[in-house]
Amino acid sequence: MSGGVRKLSGLQKDVLRLYRDCLRATRKKPAEAQPRFRAFARQEFEKNIASVKRTDVQAIEYLLRIGRRRLEQYMGPNVRDISSGGREAAANIPELFKIFEKLLANPYSKDTNPTGILNAGVAINGTIKELLVAKLNTLDTAFVPSDLEYSVPYGTPVLRTEIASTLNRHFAPAVDVGMDDIVVTNGCTSAIEMLAFAMCEPGDHILVPAPLYLALPTDMGTRARAKMTPVHVPLDMAGECAQIAYFERAVHEIARQGGTVKALFLMNPNNPLGITYPRQVMRAFLRFASTHGLFVVSDEIYALSVFNRSASVAPFESLLSWNDLAEYIDPRAVVVLHGLSKDFGLNGFRVGWIVSPWNKELLGAMVAYAPFAFVPSYTQRLLTQLFADRPFIDSLLETSQERLADNYAAATAFLYVHEIEYVQASGGHFIWFRLPISACAKMIRNKEDNHACCGCKGLVWTKEREFDMAMYLMDKHSLYMPPGQAFFSTEFGWFRFTFAICKEELDIALKRLEDCL
């Protein structure tokens, strides 16, 4: 054999074998569909060949697993063609999933894996975990016959009554919220999708200020086929009324291209910035939406995780609390979202709710969609017990806010000492900060395949370097923080750091972050 012939590695052979299997499988499809299956397979392989390094074994193994599952899914005898929606959805799996796969493969554990990857990226309120576990273990968790039966798809009356009570105690609504103003869903992901279905035709646009919550394109677009359209707002204008000019420009540009905007989606408190919008900014948003006949979705999933009430930040005000809402917009165009995952630290329960005291027709549509977002009977019964203990819920929220404030103070003190730029937050579970370019230079110097001297002079953050830093933090420092590009940030070098973890883990995360500086 010639010395110039390069042998394929085992992984390369696996990739080649999967590609051949895909091409062979297309021959079993109807003749008219075969070109679409072949084009789809080729597109997927070419995309990943261009974006994944040959040395990234974990990413390649992950893609192989995904590829085999897709092959099994799409090549079943009942799948005779791939719809444009199916092709689009499969082609837009977020790049961040590759990073998250690494986290799941090697998670930190104080007792069993202390050198594992510490999760300072996912927004999970770990500050109250032990309180929740202890409380849940006191509830009547034994199964009863009704747990085996269908329940109310949009939430049992007793559960919605307890949710309404929580909103009335903590959101200061202008008019008390009743159970008939609420539709319960299996998480706010489903709630957002249901609203996109109800508000938009396929291809209609939903405007969202960027940087933004990274799952919104999936929530709005994968099945509802609405277009999540980021409106890039400079960070120093994120809390200013002047940002409305960017939204006006977006509406006019979309109209010029023949598109239609149907809704404005706001997160207040904001994810990933952690800011709360001043009242005058919310007024400007509402007037803008009213002028253009848009729905306004106010996602208030972090409403009860507001920990900073100093004079230097805007106070949080739920749109439910506005007694003059009609002066700025028809209230029927407004809907509020909330749920368990953030304020109550119950991400894994997958329960959210849509609230609108103003639009019964919209809520009727949500009720019609509810069977596709059904919360299990057992879960509803358990949560009713939990929320019925109102003193516990109130105390839990107070404790959560105190611990969030303590952790935020510790994290920002670290950032101040190390002269790291960050956005002052008032709510949520995270801090939006920008690593210094010296950290990027250090990463480049320390890469195993780069022995050249790399200083800071002339070096700037790029999209590629930011993504490399996220991978480097995991590989070399066992720390997971999602990069800004995952949140549609166009200014690179920013990361979202979750401080809402137990104090011991926060100290470890900050030490690992310090080691990369």
XYZ file of N, CA, C and O in Angstrom, residues 53 95-96 99 211-212 214 232 235 272 432-437 439-441 443-444 447 459-475 479-496 513 516:
236
model
N -14.935 19.982 14.420
C -13.535 19.611 14.243
C -13.370 18.094 14.319
O -14.049 17.422 15.081
N -26.863 24.801 17.862
C -25.463 24.423 18.018
C -25.127 24.189 19.492
O -24.263 23.390 19.833
N -25.858 24.886 20.369
C -25.586 24.781 21.802
C -25.815 23.366 22.321
O -25.270 22.987 23.362
N -22.689 21.527 23.095
C -22.056 21.862 24.371
C -22.791 21.167 25.511
O -22.180 20.601 26.419
N -30.109 40.760 23.055
C -30.084 39.299 23.233
C -31.356 38.785 23.898
O -32.033 39.520 24.616
N -31.628 37.478 23.644
C -32.920 36.919 24.033
C -32.792 35.463 24.462
O -31.763 34.818 24.240
N -32.707 31.750 24.501
C -32.195 30.991 23.362
C -33.173 29.989 22.764
O -33.014 29.561 21.620
N -32.086 43.675 17.411
C -30.830 43.877 18.131
C -30.775 45.297 18.699
O -30.747 46.284 17.960
N -26.695 47.336 24.211
C -26.866 47.076 25.636
C -27.168 48.339 26.434
O -27.969 48.301 27.371
N -31.463 37.203 28.626
C -30.430 36.880 29.616
C -29.893 38.060 30.430
O -28.954 37.872 31.213
N -25.100 38.715 32.989
C -24.591 38.844 31.625
C -23.270 39.607 31.713
O -23.255 40.778 32.073
N -22.162 38.916 31.462
C -20.864 39.597 31.569
C -19.983 39.284 30.370
O -20.211 38.317 29.632
N -18.979 40.124 30.196
C -18.051 39.984 29.076
C -16.660 39.656 29.600
O -16.081 40.426 30.372
N -16.154 38.507 29.173
C -14.802 38.133 29.576
C -13.794 39.069 28.930
O -13.962 39.464 27.760
N -12.728 39.423 29.644
C -11.705 40.295 29.053
C -10.996 39.585 27.905
O -10.897 38.363 27.878
N -10.484 40.359 26.973
C -9.818 39.766 25.807
C -8.557 39.004 26.236
O -8.096 38.091 25.532
N -8.445 36.836 28.538
C -8.849 35.446 28.717
C -8.839 34.710 27.387
O -8.478 33.530 27.306
N -9.237 35.407 26.332
C -9.191 34.818 24.997
C -7.753 34.538 24.590
O -7.439 33.469 24.042
N -6.860 35.492 24.870
C -5.442 35.305 24.535
C -4.862 34.114 25.293
O -4.095 33.311 24.731
N -6.477 31.522 26.392
C -7.026 30.305 25.802
C -6.225 29.906 24.561
O -5.875 28.726 24.392
N -5.951 30.869 23.711
C -5.223 30.573 22.473
C -3.828 30.051 22.787
O -3.350 29.086 22.173
N -3.935 26.324 24.106
C -4.421 25.244 23.257
C -3.270 24.321 22.898
O -2.166 24.750 22.573
N -5.984 41.800 19.286
C -6.889 40.651 19.386
C -8.290 41.131 19.738
O -8.469 41.977 20.612
N -9.288 40.593 19.064
C -10.675 40.952 19.343
C -11.504 39.678 19.450
O -11.152 38.630 18.905
N -12.622 39.791 20.148
C -13.553 38.667 20.217
C -14.232 38.491 18.864
O -14.637 39.469 18.228
N -14.354 37.266 18.442
C -15.134 36.920 17.258
C -16.121 35.828 17.648
O -16.021 35.238 18.732
N -17.043 35.536 16.749
C -18.019 34.486 17.016
C -17.330 33.150 17.250
O -17.691 32.394 18.169
N -16.316 32.855 16.437
C -15.611 31.587 16.557
C -14.837 31.504 17.870
O -14.851 30.467 18.544
N -14.176 32.596 18.258
C -13.399 32.594 19.501
C -14.318 32.487 20.721
O -13.968 31.840 21.707
N -15.468 33.123 20.645
C -16.422 33.039 21.749
C -16.898 31.598 21.939
O -16.953 31.085 23.060
N -17.243 30.939 20.827
C -17.683 29.544 20.918
C -16.541 28.652 21.413
O -16.750 27.763 22.252
N -15.339 28.900 20.901
C -14.175 28.131 21.352
C -13.956 28.305 22.849
O -13.572 27.361 23.553
N -14.196 29.517 23.356
C -14.017 29.768 24.789
C -15.010 28.955 25.602
O -14.664 28.385 26.653
N -16.255 28.880 25.131
C -17.249 28.069 25.841
C -16.814 26.609 25.904
O -16.952 25.954 26.950
N -16.275 26.101 24.808
C -15.797 24.713 24.781
C -14.550 24.556 25.649
O -14.400 23.559 26.368
N -13.671 25.547 25.591
C -12.431 25.522 26.385
C -12.739 25.533 27.882
O -12.102 24.807 28.671
N -13.723 26.332 28.289
C -14.099 26.370 29.705
C -14.562 25.000 30.190
O -14.283 24.598 31.328
N -15.242 24.283 29.318
C -15.713 22.949 29.693
C -14.573 21.938 29.688
O -14.414 21.147 30.614
N -13.756 21.976 28.636
C -12.701 20.972 28.467
C -11.559 21.141 29.470
O -11.038 20.149 30.003
N -16.220 23.978 33.486
C -17.216 24.993 33.808
C -18.091 25.236 32.586
O -17.590 25.519 31.497
N -19.403 25.127 32.772
C -20.336 25.354 31.673
C -20.988 26.718 31.802
O -21.674 27.000 32.784
N -20.764 27.561 30.793
C -21.444 28.854 30.650
C -21.784 29.023 29.178
O -20.890 28.962 28.336
N -23.031 29.233 28.812
C -23.364 29.403 27.396
C -22.835 30.724 26.858
O -22.898 31.753 27.545
N -22.333 30.731 25.620
C -21.812 31.963 25.018
C -22.934 32.865 24.549
O -24.060 32.430 24.283
N -22.628 34.145 24.406
C -23.625 35.131 24.034
C -24.303 34.848 22.713
O -25.477 35.174 22.536
N -23.578 34.253 21.766
C -24.167 33.993 20.448
C -25.372 33.072 20.547
O -26.265 33.115 19.684
N -25.417 32.216 21.576
C -26.581 31.345 21.767
C -27.839 32.153 22.064
O -28.959 31.676 21.857
N -27.647 33.401 22.528
C -28.765 34.285 22.869
C -28.949 35.373 21.807
O -29.564 36.389 22.067
N -28.384 35.140 20.621
C -28.492 36.056 19.488
C -27.786 37.380 19.738
O -28.142 38.400 19.155
N -26.772 37.361 20.587
C -25.952 38.554 20.770
C -25.028 38.712 19.569
O -24.410 37.745 19.118
N -24.937 39.923 19.058
C -24.050 40.190 17.926
C -22.759 40.880 18.368
O -21.917 41.201 17.531
N -22.638 41.109 19.659
C -21.386 41.625 20.217
C -20.748 40.466 20.977
O -21.325 39.951 21.939
N -19.578 40.044 20.553
C -19.032 38.783 21.032
C -18.137 38.960 22.264
O -17.621 40.038 22.538
N -18.023 37.849 23.007
C -17.257 37.851 24.246
C -18.133 37.842 25.488
O -17.630 37.741 26.603
N -19.461 37.923 25.283
C -20.398 37.920 26.403
C -20.845 36.498 26.732
O -20.969 35.652 25.840
N -21.102 36.265 28.012
C -21.548 34.954 28.490
C -22.646 35.157 29.526
O -22.699 36.200 30.190
N -23.491 34.138 29.653
C -24.509 34.169 30.708
C -24.085 33.223 31.810
O -23.960 32.019 31.599
N -13.644 29.919 37.110
C -13.653 31.060 36.203
C -12.380 31.889 36.378
O -11.770 32.344 35.391
N -9.303 30.769 34.466
C -9.215 30.987 33.016
C -8.823 32.417 32.677
O -8.553 32.721 31.506
